[in-house]
GROMACS .gro file of C-alpha atoms in nm:
model
  295
    1MET     CA    1   1.071   2.635   1.267
    2PHE     CA    2   0.855   2.342   1.159
    3ASP     CA    3   0.894   2.010   1.344
    4PRO     CA    4   0.950   1.722   1.095
    5VAL     CA    5   0.724   1.501   1.309
    6LEU     CA    6   0.439   1.748   1.266
    7LEU     CA    7   0.509   1.781   0.896
    8ARG     CA    8   0.496   1.403   0.844
    9THR     CA    9   0.164   1.383   1.025
   10PHE     CA   10   0.026   1.673   0.822
   11LEU     CA   11   0.130   1.509   0.493
   12ALA     CA   12  -0.037   1.184   0.598
   13VAL     CA   13  -0.361   1.378   0.649
   14ALA     CA   14  -0.309   1.564   0.321
   15ASP     CA   15  -0.256   1.239   0.130
   16THR     CA   16  -0.543   1.042   0.286
   17HIS     CA   17  -0.792   1.327   0.346
   18ASN     CA   18  -0.885   1.135   0.657
   19PHE     CA   19  -0.758   1.168   1.016
   20THR     CA   20  -0.840   0.805   1.102
   21GLN     CA   21  -0.654   0.668   0.802
   22ALA     CA   22  -0.359   0.897   0.866
   23ALA     CA   23  -0.344   0.775   1.227
   24ALA     CA   24  -0.345   0.411   1.112
   25GLN     CA   25  -0.076   0.484   0.854
   26LEU     CA   26   0.149   0.647   1.114
   27GLY     CA   27   0.074   0.411   1.401
   28LEU     CA   28  -0.066   0.697   1.611
   29SER     CA   29  -0.397   0.764   1.779
   30GLN     CA   30  -0.645   0.992   1.607
   31PRO     CA   31  -0.628   1.252   1.889
   32THR     CA   32  -0.250   1.263   1.848
   33VAL     CA   33  -0.286   1.328   1.476
   34SER     CA   34  -0.531   1.610   1.548
   35GLN     CA   35  -0.291   1.759   1.804
   36HIS     CA   36  -0.002   1.746   1.557
   37VAL     CA   37  -0.203   1.930   1.293
   38GLN     CA   38  -0.316   2.191   1.546
   39ARG     CA   39   0.042   2.249   1.661
   40LEU     CA   40   0.158   2.290   1.300
   41GLU     CA   41  -0.122   2.538   1.236
   42GLN     CA   42  -0.016   2.731   1.546
   43ALA     CA   43   0.345   2.736   1.426
   44ALA     CA   44   0.237   2.856   1.081
   45GLY     CA   45  -0.020   3.099   1.213
   46ARG     CA   46  -0.261   2.980   0.942
   47GLN     CA   47  -0.544   2.731   0.908
   48LEU     CA   48  -0.415   2.442   0.703
   49VAL     CA   49  -0.691   2.180   0.719
   50LEU     CA   50  -1.064   2.233   0.666
   51ARG     CA   51  -1.315   1.985   0.809
   52ASP     CA   52  -1.682   1.989   0.717
   53THR     CA   53  -1.967   1.750   0.639
   54ARG     CA   54  -1.801   1.660   0.308
   55GLY     CA   55  -1.484   1.544   0.478
   56VAL     CA   56  -1.128   1.673   0.514
   57ARG     CA   57  -0.953   1.900   0.266
   58LEU     CA   58  -0.663   2.142   0.263
   59SER     CA   59  -0.702   2.518   0.263
   60ASP     CA   60  -0.502   2.727   0.017
   61ASN     CA   61  -0.241   2.769   0.290
   62GLY     CA   62  -0.256   2.394   0.347
   63ASP     CA   63  -0.175   2.328  -0.019
   64ALA     CA   64   0.122   2.562   0.011
   65MET     CA   65   0.236   2.395   0.333
   66ALA     CA   66   0.217   2.050   0.170
   67GLY     CA   67   0.465   2.162  -0.095
   68PHE     CA   68   0.698   2.315   0.163
   69ALA     CA   69   0.664   2.006   0.386
   70ARG     CA   70   0.776   1.768   0.112
   71THR     CA   71   1.079   1.987   0.036
   72ILE     CA   72   1.171   2.023   0.405
   73LEU     CA   73   1.136   1.650   0.476
   74ALA     CA   74   1.336   1.555   0.166
   75ALA     CA   75   1.620   1.780   0.283
   76HIS     CA   76   1.587   1.645   0.637
   77ASP     CA   77   1.603   1.283   0.517
   78HIS     CA   78   1.898   1.359   0.291
   79ALA     CA   79   2.090   1.518   0.578
   80ALA     CA   80   2.005   1.229   0.812
   81GLY     CA   81   2.115   0.980   0.548
   82TYR     CA   82   2.440   1.167   0.490
   83PHE     CA   83   2.546   1.154   0.852
   84THR     CA   84   2.400   0.810   0.925
   85GLY     CA   85   2.578   0.656   0.630
   86SER     CA   86   2.892   0.867   0.646
   87ALA     CA   87   3.093   0.586   0.805
   88VAL     CA   88   3.054   0.377   0.489
   89LYS     CA   89   3.215   0.511   0.177
   90GLY     CA   90   3.389   0.392  -0.137
   91ARG     CA   91   3.309   0.255  -0.480
   92LEU     CA   92   3.051  -0.017  -0.543
   93ARG     CA   93   3.019  -0.178  -0.888
   94PHE     CA   94   2.674  -0.338  -0.880
   95GLY     CA   95   2.513  -0.553  -1.149
   96ALA     CA   96   2.146  -0.649  -1.178
   97SER     CA   97   1.960  -0.879  -1.413
   98ASP     CA   98   1.770  -0.668  -1.666
   99ASP     CA   99   1.423  -0.793  -1.568
  100LEU     CA  100   1.485  -0.695  -1.206
  101SER     CA  101   1.535  -0.337  -1.321
  102LEU     CA  102   1.159  -0.330  -1.395
  103THR     CA  103   1.067  -0.405  -1.035
  104GLN     CA  104   1.115  -0.242  -0.694
  105LEU     CA  105   1.495  -0.257  -0.731
  106PRO     CA  106   1.524   0.103  -0.859
  107ARG     CA  107   1.342   0.224  -0.547
  108ILE     CA  108   1.576   0.022  -0.325
  109LEU     CA  109   1.877   0.174  -0.501
  110ARG     CA  110   1.734   0.526  -0.471
  111ASP     CA  111   1.685   0.481  -0.095
  112PHE     CA  112   2.032   0.329  -0.067
  113ARG     CA  113   2.196   0.627  -0.239
  114GLN     CA  114   2.019   0.864   0.000
  115SER     CA  115   2.131   0.663   0.303
  116TYR     CA  116   2.490   0.619   0.181
  117PRO     CA  117   2.575   0.931  -0.021
  118GLN     CA  118   2.949   0.869   0.010
  119ILE     CA  119   2.927   0.535  -0.170
  120ASN     CA  120   2.991   0.581  -0.542
  121LEU     CA  121   2.739   0.335  -0.690
  122GLU     CA  122   2.803   0.217  -1.048
  123LEU     CA  123   2.514   0.014  -1.197
  124THR     CA  124   2.539  -0.243  -1.477
  125VAL     CA  125   2.220  -0.400  -1.617
  126ALA     CA  126   2.260  -0.716  -1.826
  127GLN     CA  127   2.169  -1.086  -1.841
  128SER     CA  128   2.244  -1.297  -1.535
  129GLY     CA  129   2.508  -1.515  -1.700
  130GLY     CA  130   2.711  -1.221  -1.826
  131LEU     CA  131   2.697  -1.051  -1.488
  132ALA     CA  132   2.817  -1.365  -1.309
  133ARG     CA  133   3.111  -1.392  -1.550
  134ARG     CA  134   3.205  -1.028  -1.493
  135LEU     CA  135   3.187  -1.086  -1.119
  136ASP     CA  136   3.421  -1.385  -1.149
  137ALA     CA  137   3.659  -1.167  -1.352
  138ARG     CA  138   3.656  -0.915  -1.062
  139GLN     CA  139   3.495  -0.651  -1.285
  140LEU     CA  140   3.194  -0.619  -1.050
  141ASP     CA  141   3.164  -0.619  -0.672
  142LEU     CA  142   2.805  -0.741  -0.621
  143VAL     CA  143   2.540  -0.882  -0.854
  144PHE     CA  144   2.169  -0.955  -0.812
  145VAL     CA  145   2.093  -1.236  -1.055
  146LYS     CA  146   1.898  -1.555  -1.120
  147GLN     CA  147   2.045  -1.904  -1.111
  148GLU     CA  148   1.928  -2.265  -1.098
  149ALA     CA  149   1.745  -2.346  -0.776
  150GLY     CA  150   1.960  -2.514  -0.513
  151THR     CA  151   2.293  -2.407  -0.665
  152GLU     CA  152   2.399  -2.299  -0.314
  153ARG     CA  153   2.610  -2.012  -0.434
  154GLY     CA  154   2.554  -1.667  -0.291
  155ARG     CA  155   2.281  -1.538  -0.061
  156LEU     CA  156   1.926  -1.643  -0.146
  157VAL     CA  157   1.681  -1.353  -0.179
  158ARG     CA  158   1.386  -1.552  -0.305
  159ARG     CA  159   1.293  -1.873  -0.486
  160ASP     CA  160   1.047  -1.860  -0.776
  161ARG     CA  161   0.924  -2.089  -1.054
  162LEU     CA  162   0.951  -2.039  -1.428
  163VAL     CA  163   0.617  -2.048  -1.610
  164TRP     CA  164   0.508  -2.034  -1.972
  165ALA     CA  165   0.367  -1.692  -2.062
  166ALA     CA  166   0.195  -1.566  -2.374
  167HIS     CA  167  -0.044  -1.302  -2.505
  168ARG     CA  168  -0.399  -1.376  -2.391
  169ASP     CA  169  -0.509  -1.440  -2.751
  170HIS     CA  170  -0.222  -1.674  -2.837
  171VAL     CA  171  -0.314  -2.041  -2.878
  172VAL     CA  172  -0.052  -2.315  -2.845
  173GLU     CA  173  -0.155  -2.580  -3.095
  174ALA     CA  174  -0.097  -2.950  -3.034
  175GLY     CA  175   0.111  -3.141  -3.285
  176VAL     CA  176   0.298  -2.838  -3.420
  177PRO     CA  177   0.633  -2.693  -3.311
  178VAL     CA  178   0.600  -2.459  -3.014
  179PRO     CA  179   0.686  -2.099  -3.119
  180LEU     CA  180   0.940  -1.964  -2.872
  181VAL     CA  181   1.052  -1.615  -2.776
  182VAL     CA  182   1.385  -1.646  -2.596
  183TYR     CA  183   1.683  -1.456  -2.467
  184ALA     CA  184   2.010  -1.478  -2.653
  185SER     CA  185   2.232  -1.761  -2.536
  186PRO     CA  186   2.359  -1.814  -2.272
  187SER     CA  187   2.034  -1.764  -2.079
  188LEU     CA  188   1.891  -1.950  -1.780
  189SER     CA  189   1.529  -1.922  -1.895
  190ARG     CA  190   1.618  -2.019  -2.253
  191ALA     CA  191   1.809  -2.328  -2.142
  192ALA     CA  192   1.528  -2.429  -1.904
  193ALA     CA  193   1.261  -2.388  -2.174
  194LEU     CA  194   1.449  -2.592  -2.434
  195ALA     CA  195   1.538  -2.867  -2.184
  196ALA     CA  196   1.176  -2.895  -2.067
  197LEU     CA  197   1.042  -2.919  -2.422
  198GLU     CA  198   1.301  -3.182  -2.509
  199ARG     CA  199   1.212  -3.389  -2.203
  200GLY     CA  200   0.843  -3.354  -2.288
  201GLY     CA  201   0.894  -3.468  -2.645
  202ARG     CA  202   0.775  -3.136  -2.791
  203THR     CA  203   0.938  -2.979  -3.094
  204TRP     CA  204   0.989  -2.604  -3.112
  205ARG     CA  205   1.092  -2.319  -3.338
  206ILE     CA  206   1.250  -1.995  -3.220
  207THR     CA  207   1.052  -1.700  -3.353
  208CYS     CA  208   1.241  -1.423  -3.173
  209THR     CA  209   1.572  -1.385  -2.990
  210SER     CA  210   1.642  -1.081  -2.774
  211ARG     CA  211   1.916  -0.968  -2.537
  212GLU     CA  212   1.681  -0.747  -2.336
  213VAL     CA  213   1.364  -0.804  -2.136
  214HIS     CA  214   1.181  -0.532  -2.329
  215GLY     CA  215   1.243  -0.720  -2.653
  216VAL     CA  216   1.111  -1.046  -2.508
  217HIS     CA  217   0.798  -0.879  -2.373
  218ALA     CA  218   0.736  -0.693  -2.701
  219ALA     CA  219   0.762  -1.011  -2.908
  220VAL     CA  220   0.525  -1.202  -2.680
  221ARG     CA  221   0.280  -0.911  -2.680
  222ALA     CA  222   0.291  -0.922  -3.062
  223GLY     CA  223   0.182  -1.286  -3.051
  224LEU     CA  224   0.508  -1.426  -3.189
  225GLY     CA  225   0.512  -1.710  -2.938
  226VAL     CA  226   0.545  -1.816  -2.577
  227THR     CA  227   0.831  -1.752  -2.338
  228ALA     CA  228   0.955  -1.872  -1.999
  229LEU     CA  229   0.934  -1.610  -1.722
  230PRO     CA  230   0.959  -1.619  -1.342
  231GLN     CA  231   0.605  -1.649  -1.214
  232SER     CA  232   0.630  -1.330  -1.008
  233LEU     CA  233   0.758  -1.130  -1.305
  234VAL     CA  234   0.485  -1.203  -1.559
  235PRO     CA  235   0.356  -0.862  -1.677
  236GLN     CA  236  -0.008  -0.779  -1.620
  237ASP     CA  237  -0.099  -0.792  -1.988
  238LEU     CA  238   0.043  -1.142  -2.040
  239VAL     CA  239  -0.108  -1.469  -1.915
  240HIS     CA  240   0.011  -1.811  -1.804
  241VAL     CA  241  -0.029  -2.065  -2.082
  242PRO     CA  242  -0.318  -2.294  -1.976
  243ALA     CA  243  -0.249  -2.652  -1.873
  244ALA     CA  244  -0.464  -2.770  -2.166
  245SER     CA  245  -0.178  -2.670  -2.395
  246ALA     CA  246   0.020  -2.961  -2.245
  247LEU     CA  247   0.346  -2.769  -2.225
  248PRO     CA  248   0.592  -2.937  -1.985
  249ALA     CA  249   0.649  -2.796  -1.638
  250LEU     CA  250   0.941  -2.561  -1.591
  251PRO     CA  251   1.187  -2.566  -1.298
  252GLU     CA  252   1.230  -2.335  -1.002
  253ILE     CA  253   1.496  -2.064  -1.001
  254ASP     CA  254   1.668  -1.865  -0.729
  255PHE     CA  255   1.715  -1.490  -0.708
  256VAL     CA  256   2.053  -1.448  -0.539
  257LEU     CA  257   2.318  -1.198  -0.440
  258LEU     CA  258   2.671  -1.292  -0.540
  259ASP     CA  259   2.968  -1.086  -0.424
  260ASN     CA  260   3.332  -1.041  -0.511
  261PRO     CA  261   3.543  -1.159  -0.214
  262THR     CA  262   3.812  -0.903  -0.296
  263ALA     CA  263   3.570  -0.606  -0.286
  264ALA     CA  264   3.548  -0.365   0.005
  265ARG     CA  265   3.304  -0.522   0.252
  266GLY     CA  266   3.141  -0.203   0.376
  267PRO     CA  267   2.962  -0.101   0.053
  268VAL     CA  268   2.888  -0.464  -0.045
  269ASP     CA  269   2.735  -0.548   0.293
  270ALA     CA  270   2.537  -0.224   0.304
  271LEU     CA  271   2.364  -0.280  -0.030
  272SER     CA  272   2.317  -0.652   0.037
  273ALA     CA  273   2.140  -0.565   0.362
  274ALA     CA  274   1.922  -0.306   0.184
  275ILE     CA  275   1.800  -0.574  -0.058
  276LEU     CA  276   1.771  -0.861   0.191
  277ASP     CA  277   1.594  -0.654   0.456
  278ARG     CA  278   1.303  -0.569   0.227
  279PRO     CA  279   0.993  -0.794   0.237
  280ALA     CA  280   0.978  -1.062  -0.034
  281THR     CA  281   0.739  -0.857  -0.246
  282THR     CA  282   0.976  -0.561  -0.264
  283THR     CA  283   1.320  -0.717  -0.301
  284GLY     CA  284   1.315  -0.656  -0.672
  285VAL     CA  285   1.077  -0.948  -0.715
  286GLY     CA  286   0.728  -0.851  -0.819
  287TYR     CA  287   0.630  -0.664  -1.132
  288GLU     CA  288   0.638  -0.288  -1.086
  289GLU     CA  289   0.346  -0.205  -1.315
  290ARG     CA  290   0.118  -0.450  -1.140
  291ARG     CA  291   0.212  -0.424  -0.774
  292GLY     CA  292   0.363  -0.082  -0.754
  293ASP     CA  293   0.620  -0.273  -0.679
  294GLY     CA  294   1.007  -0.907  -1.538
  295ARG     CA  295   1.251  -1.252  -1.733
   0.00000   0.00000   0.00000
């Protein structure tokens, strides 16, 4: 009864309260947006959008239609995803570094499950090193992890640099051991931090060890010390340690996809493409709380 194209246009108007902005969002002309809304109103037999000197707003019937439209489009997209992705099926054991679970990766996985409903996705969240070992033991099919820059293993998603991060009120004092918050060993960021301090001739003391990103962030927020994080994954309420603190520079790291050569290629390639095809800011790299989009 209700054309999905018209419903999408109507929701764009409902969300923006502006025909011009809705047109820009949809890549349509403003007259086309107006026509779509008029056709939907004709199909519903009710006035859905009210325009006056104060702007654009929904009528009571428009509010009701917005709720129905979201339900209809969700069902439409689910059906389209079912039949579009029906050729790819099977089991996919996927592992992701725990800090990447705080980014856009959950949204990518949600969209993937809608597009490929016949793929049984099993998610494991852990530290990069442990995931790589499980992949090598054929216990996982695909992992999204961090590794040393230039390792040339796997498919590169993005390169980033580790930086020192701390609470904004934390002061790194010269001449005293650097207080460190680190991941449990083995850890890429832990090894990089200790190696950099050793090369720079700085002593350190470990004030907190955690196996999870939430523990690292909590300890740093409590002022227990500094930590090494990918630059793009520094939470909004933490800051880069200033250069005046004279902490040594940290190396670059790569975000990569590694796959199990014995796994079924269909599911592995489908999820790999879903991650690689996203722009750099939404491939699981970029802090969710700050960009809508951390270790």
